[in-house]
Tab-separated table of C-alpha atoms in Angstrom:
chain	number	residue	atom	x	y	z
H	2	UNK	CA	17.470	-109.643	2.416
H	3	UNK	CA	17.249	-109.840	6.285
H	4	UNK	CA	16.484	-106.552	8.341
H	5	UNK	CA	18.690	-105.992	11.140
H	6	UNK	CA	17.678	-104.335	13.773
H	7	UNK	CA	18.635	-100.630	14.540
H	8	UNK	CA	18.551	-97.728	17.152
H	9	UNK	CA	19.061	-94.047	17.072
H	10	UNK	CA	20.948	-92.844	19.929
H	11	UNK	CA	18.500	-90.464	22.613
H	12	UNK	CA	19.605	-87.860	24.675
H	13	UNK	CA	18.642	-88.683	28.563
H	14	UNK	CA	16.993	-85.200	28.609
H	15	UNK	CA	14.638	-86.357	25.858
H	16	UNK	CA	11.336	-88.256	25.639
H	17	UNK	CA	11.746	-88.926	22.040
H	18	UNK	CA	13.904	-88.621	19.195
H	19	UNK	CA	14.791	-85.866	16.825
H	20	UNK	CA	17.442	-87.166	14.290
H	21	UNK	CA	18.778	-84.948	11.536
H	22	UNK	CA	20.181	-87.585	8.463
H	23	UNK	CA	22.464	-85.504	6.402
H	24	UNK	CA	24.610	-86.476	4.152
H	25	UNK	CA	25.947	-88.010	0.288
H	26	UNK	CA	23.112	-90.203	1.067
H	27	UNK	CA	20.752	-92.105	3.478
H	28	UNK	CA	23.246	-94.780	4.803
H	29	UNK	CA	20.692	-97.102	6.941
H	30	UNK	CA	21.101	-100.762	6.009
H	31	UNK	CA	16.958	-102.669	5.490
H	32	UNK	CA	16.093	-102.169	9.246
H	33	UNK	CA	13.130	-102.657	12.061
H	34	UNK	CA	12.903	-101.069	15.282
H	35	UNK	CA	10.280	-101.025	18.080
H	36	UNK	CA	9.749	-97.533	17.933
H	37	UNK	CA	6.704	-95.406	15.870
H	38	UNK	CA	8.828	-93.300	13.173
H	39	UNK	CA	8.105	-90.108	10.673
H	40	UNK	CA	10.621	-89.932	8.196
H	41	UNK	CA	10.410	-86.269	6.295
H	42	UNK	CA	12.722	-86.032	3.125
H	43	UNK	CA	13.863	-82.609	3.012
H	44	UNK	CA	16.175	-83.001	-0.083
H	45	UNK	CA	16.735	-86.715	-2.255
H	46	UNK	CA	15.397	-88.847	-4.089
H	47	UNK	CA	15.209	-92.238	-5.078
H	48	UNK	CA	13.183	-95.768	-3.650
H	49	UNK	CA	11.695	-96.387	-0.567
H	50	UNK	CA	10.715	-100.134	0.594
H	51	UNK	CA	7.981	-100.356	3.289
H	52	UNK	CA	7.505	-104.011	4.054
H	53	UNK	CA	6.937	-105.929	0.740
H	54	UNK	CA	6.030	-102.292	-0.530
H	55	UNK	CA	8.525	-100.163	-3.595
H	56	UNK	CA	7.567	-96.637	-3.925
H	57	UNK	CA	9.757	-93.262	-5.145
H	58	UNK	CA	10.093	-90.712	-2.504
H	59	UNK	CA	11.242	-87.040	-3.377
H	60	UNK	CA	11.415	-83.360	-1.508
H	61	UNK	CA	8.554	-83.313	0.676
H	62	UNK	CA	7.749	-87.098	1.331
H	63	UNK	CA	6.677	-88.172	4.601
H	64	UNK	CA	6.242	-91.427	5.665
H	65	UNK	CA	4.290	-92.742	9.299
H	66	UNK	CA	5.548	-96.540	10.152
H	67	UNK	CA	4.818	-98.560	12.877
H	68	UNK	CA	6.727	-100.434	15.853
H	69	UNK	CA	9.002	-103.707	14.151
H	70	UNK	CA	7.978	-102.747	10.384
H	71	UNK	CA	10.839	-103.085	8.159
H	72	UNK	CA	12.010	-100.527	5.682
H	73	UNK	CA	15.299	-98.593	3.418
H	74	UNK	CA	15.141	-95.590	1.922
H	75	UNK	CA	17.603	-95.921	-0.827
H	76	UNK	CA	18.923	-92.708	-2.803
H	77	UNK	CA	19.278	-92.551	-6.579
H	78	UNK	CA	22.243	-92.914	-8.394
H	79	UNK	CA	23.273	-89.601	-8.742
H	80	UNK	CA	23.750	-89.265	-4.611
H	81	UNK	CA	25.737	-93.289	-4.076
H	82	UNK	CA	28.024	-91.528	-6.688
H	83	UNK	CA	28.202	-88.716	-4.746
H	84	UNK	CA	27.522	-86.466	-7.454
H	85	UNK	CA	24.558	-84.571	-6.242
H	86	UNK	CA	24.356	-80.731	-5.681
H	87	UNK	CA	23.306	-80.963	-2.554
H	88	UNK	CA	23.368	-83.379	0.193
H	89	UNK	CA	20.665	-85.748	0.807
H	90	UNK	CA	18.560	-84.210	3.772
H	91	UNK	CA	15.971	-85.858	6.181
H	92	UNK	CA	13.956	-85.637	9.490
H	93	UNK	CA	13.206	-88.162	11.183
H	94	UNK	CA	11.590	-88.659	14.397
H	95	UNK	CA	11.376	-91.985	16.908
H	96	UNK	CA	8.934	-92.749	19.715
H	97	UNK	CA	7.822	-95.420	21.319
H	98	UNK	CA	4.035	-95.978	22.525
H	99	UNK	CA	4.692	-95.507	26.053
H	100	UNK	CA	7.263	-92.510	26.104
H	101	UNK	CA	4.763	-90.693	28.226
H	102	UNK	CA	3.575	-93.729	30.406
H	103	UNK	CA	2.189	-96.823	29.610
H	104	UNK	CA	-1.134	-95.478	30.513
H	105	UNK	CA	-1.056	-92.474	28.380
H	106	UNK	CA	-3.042	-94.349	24.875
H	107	UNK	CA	-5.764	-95.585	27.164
H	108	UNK	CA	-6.867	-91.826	27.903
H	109	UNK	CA	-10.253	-91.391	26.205
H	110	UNK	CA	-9.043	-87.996	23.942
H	111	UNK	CA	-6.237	-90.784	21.844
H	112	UNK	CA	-9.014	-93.432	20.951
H	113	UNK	CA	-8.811	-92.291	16.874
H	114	UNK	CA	-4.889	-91.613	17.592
H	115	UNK	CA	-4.478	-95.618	18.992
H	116	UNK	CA	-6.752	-96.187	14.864
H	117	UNK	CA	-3.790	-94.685	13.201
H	118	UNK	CA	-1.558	-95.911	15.476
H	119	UNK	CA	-2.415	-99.176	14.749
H	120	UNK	CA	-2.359	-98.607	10.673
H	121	UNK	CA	0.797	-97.969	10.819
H	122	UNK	CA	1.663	-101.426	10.892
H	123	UNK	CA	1.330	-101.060	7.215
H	124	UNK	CA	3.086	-98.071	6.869
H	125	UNK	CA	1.107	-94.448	5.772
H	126	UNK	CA	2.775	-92.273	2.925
H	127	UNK	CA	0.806	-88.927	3.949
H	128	UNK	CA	-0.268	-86.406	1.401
H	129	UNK	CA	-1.837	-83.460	1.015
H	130	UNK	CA	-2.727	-80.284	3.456
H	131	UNK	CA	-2.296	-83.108	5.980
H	132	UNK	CA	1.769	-83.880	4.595
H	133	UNK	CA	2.326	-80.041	4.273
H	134	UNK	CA	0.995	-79.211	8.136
H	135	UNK	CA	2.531	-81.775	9.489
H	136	UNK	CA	6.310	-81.057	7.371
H	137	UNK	CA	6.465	-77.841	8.733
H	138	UNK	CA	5.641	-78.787	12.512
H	139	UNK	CA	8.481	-81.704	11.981
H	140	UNK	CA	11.211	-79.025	10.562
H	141	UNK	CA	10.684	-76.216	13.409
H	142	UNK	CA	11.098	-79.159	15.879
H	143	UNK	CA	14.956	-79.694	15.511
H	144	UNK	CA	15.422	-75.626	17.370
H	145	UNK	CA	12.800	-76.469	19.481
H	146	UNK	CA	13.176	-77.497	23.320
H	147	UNK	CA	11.441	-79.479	26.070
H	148	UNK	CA	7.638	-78.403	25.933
H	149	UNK	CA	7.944	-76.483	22.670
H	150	UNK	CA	9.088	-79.735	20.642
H	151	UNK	CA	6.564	-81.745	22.451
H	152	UNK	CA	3.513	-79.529	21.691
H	153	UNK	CA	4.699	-79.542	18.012
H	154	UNK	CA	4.437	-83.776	18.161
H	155	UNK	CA	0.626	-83.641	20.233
H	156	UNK	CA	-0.087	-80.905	17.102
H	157	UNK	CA	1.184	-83.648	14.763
H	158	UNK	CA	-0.975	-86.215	16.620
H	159	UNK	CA	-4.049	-84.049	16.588
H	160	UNK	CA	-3.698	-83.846	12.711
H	161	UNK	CA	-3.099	-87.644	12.581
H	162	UNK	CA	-6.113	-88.735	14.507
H	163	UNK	CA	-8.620	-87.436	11.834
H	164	UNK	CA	-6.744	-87.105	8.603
H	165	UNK	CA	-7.620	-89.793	5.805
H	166	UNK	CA	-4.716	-87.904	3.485
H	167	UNK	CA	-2.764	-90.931	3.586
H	168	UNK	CA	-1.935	-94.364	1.623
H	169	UNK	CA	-1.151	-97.469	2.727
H	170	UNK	CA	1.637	-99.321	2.039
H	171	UNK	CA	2.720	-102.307	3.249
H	172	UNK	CA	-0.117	-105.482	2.838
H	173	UNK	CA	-1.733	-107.483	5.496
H	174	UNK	CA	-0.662	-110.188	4.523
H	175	UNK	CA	3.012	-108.996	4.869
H	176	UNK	CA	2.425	-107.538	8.416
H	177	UNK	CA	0.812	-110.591	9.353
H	178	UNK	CA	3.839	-113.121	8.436
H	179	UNK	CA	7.299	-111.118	8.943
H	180	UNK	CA	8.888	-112.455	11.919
H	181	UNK	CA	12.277	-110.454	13.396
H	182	UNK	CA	15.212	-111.523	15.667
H	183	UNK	CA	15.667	-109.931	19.120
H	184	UNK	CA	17.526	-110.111	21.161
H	185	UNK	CA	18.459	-108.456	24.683
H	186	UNK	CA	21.849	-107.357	23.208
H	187	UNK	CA	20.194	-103.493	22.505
H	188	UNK	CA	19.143	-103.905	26.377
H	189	UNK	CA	22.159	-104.813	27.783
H	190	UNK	CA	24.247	-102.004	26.502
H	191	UNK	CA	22.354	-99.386	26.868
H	192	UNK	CA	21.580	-100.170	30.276
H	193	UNK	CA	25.258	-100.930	31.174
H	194	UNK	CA	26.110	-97.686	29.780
H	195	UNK	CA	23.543	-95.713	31.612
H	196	UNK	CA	24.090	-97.047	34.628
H	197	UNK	CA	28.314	-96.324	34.289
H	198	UNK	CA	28.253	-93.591	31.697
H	199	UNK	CA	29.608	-91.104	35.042
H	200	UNK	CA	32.945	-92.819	34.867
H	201	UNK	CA	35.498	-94.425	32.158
H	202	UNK	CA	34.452	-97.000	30.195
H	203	UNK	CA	36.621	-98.662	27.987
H	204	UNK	CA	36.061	-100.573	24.374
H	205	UNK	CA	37.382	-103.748	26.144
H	206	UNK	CA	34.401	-103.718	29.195
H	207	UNK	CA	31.534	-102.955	27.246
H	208	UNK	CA	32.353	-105.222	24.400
H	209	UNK	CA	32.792	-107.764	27.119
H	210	UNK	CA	29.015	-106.603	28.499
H	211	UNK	CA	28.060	-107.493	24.582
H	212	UNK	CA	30.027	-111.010	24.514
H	213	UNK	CA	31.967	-109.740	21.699
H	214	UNK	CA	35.725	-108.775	20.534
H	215	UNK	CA	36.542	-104.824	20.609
H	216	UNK	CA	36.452	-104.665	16.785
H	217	UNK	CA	33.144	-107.070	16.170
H	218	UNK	CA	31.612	-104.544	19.091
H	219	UNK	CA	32.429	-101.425	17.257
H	220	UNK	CA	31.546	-102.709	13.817
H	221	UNK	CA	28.429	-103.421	15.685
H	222	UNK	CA	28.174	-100.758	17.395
H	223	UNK	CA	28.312	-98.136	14.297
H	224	UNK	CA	26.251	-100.435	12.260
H	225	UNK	CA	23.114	-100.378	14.575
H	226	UNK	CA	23.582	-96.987	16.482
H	227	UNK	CA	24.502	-94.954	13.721
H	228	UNK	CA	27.402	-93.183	15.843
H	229	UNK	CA	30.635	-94.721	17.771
H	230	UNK	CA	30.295	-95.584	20.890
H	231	UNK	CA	32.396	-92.777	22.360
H	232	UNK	CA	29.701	-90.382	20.418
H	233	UNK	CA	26.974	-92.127	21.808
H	234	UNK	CA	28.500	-92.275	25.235
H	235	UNK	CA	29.291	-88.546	24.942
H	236	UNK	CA	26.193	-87.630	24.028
H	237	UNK	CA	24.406	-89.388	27.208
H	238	UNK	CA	26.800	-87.778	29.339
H	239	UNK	CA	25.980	-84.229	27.761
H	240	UNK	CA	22.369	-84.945	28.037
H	241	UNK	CA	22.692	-85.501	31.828
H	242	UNK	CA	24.666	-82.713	32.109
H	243	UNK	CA	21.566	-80.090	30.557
H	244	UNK	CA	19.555	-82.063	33.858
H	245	UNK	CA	22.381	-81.154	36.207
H	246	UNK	CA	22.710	-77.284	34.924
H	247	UNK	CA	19.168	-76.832	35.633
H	248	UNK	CA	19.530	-77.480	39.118
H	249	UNK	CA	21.430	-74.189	40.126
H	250	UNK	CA	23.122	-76.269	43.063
H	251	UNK	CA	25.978	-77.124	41.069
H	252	UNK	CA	28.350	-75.100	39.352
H	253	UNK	CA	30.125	-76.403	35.685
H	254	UNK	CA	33.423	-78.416	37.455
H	255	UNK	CA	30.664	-79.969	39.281
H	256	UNK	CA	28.656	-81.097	36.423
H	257	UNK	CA	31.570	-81.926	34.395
H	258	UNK	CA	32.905	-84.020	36.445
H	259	UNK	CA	29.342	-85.831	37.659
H	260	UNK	CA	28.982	-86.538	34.505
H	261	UNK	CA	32.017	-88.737	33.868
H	262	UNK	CA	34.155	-85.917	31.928
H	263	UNK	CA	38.136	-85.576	33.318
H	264	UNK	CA	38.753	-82.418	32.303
H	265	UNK	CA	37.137	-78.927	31.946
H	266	UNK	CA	38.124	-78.173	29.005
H	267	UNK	CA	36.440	-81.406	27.071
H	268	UNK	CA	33.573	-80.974	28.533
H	269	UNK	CA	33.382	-77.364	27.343
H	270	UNK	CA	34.140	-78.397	24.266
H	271	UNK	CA	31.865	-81.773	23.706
H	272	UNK	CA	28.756	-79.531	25.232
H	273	UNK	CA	29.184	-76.967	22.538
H	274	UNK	CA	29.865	-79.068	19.750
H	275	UNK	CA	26.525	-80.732	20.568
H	276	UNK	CA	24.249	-78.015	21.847
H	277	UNK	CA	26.155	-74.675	19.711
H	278	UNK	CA	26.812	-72.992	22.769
H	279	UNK	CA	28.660	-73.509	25.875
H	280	UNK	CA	27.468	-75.174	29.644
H	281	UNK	CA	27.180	-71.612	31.385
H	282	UNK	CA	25.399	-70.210	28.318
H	283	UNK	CA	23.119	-72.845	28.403
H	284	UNK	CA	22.158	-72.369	31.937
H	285	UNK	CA	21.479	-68.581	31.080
H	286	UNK	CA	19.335	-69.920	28.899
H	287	UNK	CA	16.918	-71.439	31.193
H	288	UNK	CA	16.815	-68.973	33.464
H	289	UNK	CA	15.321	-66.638	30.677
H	290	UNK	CA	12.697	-69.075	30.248
């Protein structure tokens, strides 16, 4: 079974990623990626595979894994067959080790963060009073903005730097001899989309930035971002547009159309489908804060 690589899309107003994965069941394929990841199963069950590690995750699990370390959480029978009560639920959360500067893990106060850090390599299934702290600091963190979700991940890091409430998973010997393809594929999209995401963009000119056919890039495209491309490229345009409403320079035709949106009425409805509540109520928002 060869991992693939994967990404989650990020909003451009955020350091680090906060995915919700709800649904019949967890849908990733086997999978690496370069960033750090928690994985908190709210509801589910079934088999997780952490490198050449099989264990049974259930309500409550939490999982730490490391930059490049494959894994699949795979969901029992009852939820493939879609015959579960309830959906299969998770938290999961992506960062990378610079996402606050590449100096930030050299600062004397992380020394026994950089120890776990490098652990998870292996993979750490965390239990206890450490698992339940840290669950409940991961599920306020979806409702949570800018310095509020932040402090909840330094909290988590604090707890992580000198908790031994953990198992490892994956062996050395595993971590020491799995080898994964990259490529600058990942790079080149993103990048081309950040850099043009203020205008149209169609399927034909950014499968042609990926050297691929329209349908191989969307196929793609879904299979390693998790959303389409025009949700992912909606999703960078709304998170530029939360930069541009905090400046109080521009008004909401302004920032709609800055942001690559042709119509007022889209935008209005794109930014409220992703943040529950509309561009000007957002801005009233922040100047409560």
């Amino acid at each position: 079974m060869k991992a693939v690589e994967f990404h989650l899309p990020q909003d451009v107003d955020k350091s680090f990623i906060v995915f919700r994965e709800k649904g019949d069941f967890f849908p990733a394929p086997w999978h690496y990626h370069a960033h750090f990841e928690f994985v908190l199963v709210n509801k589910s069950t079934g088999k997780r595979m952490v490198g050449d590690h099989i264990g049974y995750f259930e309500e409550d699990d939490l999982v730490f894994m490391g930059s490049l370390l494959p894994h699949v959480w795979v969901n029992d029978p009852v939820y493939l067959e879609r015959q579960a009560e309830e959906q299969a639920d998770a938290l999961v959360i992506h960062f990378t080790d610079d996402f606050l500067g590449e100096d930030f893990m050299n600062i004397p106060e992380t020394d026994n963060l950089r120890k776990v850090l490098a652990l998870a390599d292996r993979g750490l299934a965390l239990r206890g009073d450490t698992r339940a702290r840290i669950n409940k600091l991961i599920r306020e963190m979806p409702a949570l903005n800018g310095l509020q979700r932040l402090a909840n991940l330094f909290l988590i890091f604090d707890i992580m730097s000198t908790t031994s409430e953990y198992d490892l998973l994956a062996s050395p010997r595993f971590v020491q001899n799995f080898h994964y393809d990259s490529s600058d594929r990942f790079k080149k999209i993103t990048g081309y989309i950040m850099q043009n995401f203020d205008r149209d963009i169609s399927l034909t000119e950014i499968a042609a930035v990926s050297s691929m056919g329209v349908t191989a890039f969307c196929n793609f495209f879904k299979e390693q971002f998790r959303v389409t491309f025009v949700e992912y490229l909606t999703t960078v345009r709304i998170g530029h547009a939360c930069k541009l409403l905090s400046q109080n320079d521009r008004n909401v035709v302004e920032v709609a159309y800055e942001c690559g949106f042709n119509n007022l009425a889209n935008f209005n409805r794109q930014f409220k489908k992703l943040k529950c509540m509309t561009p000007s109520d957002y801005r009233k928002t922040l100047a409560i804060r």
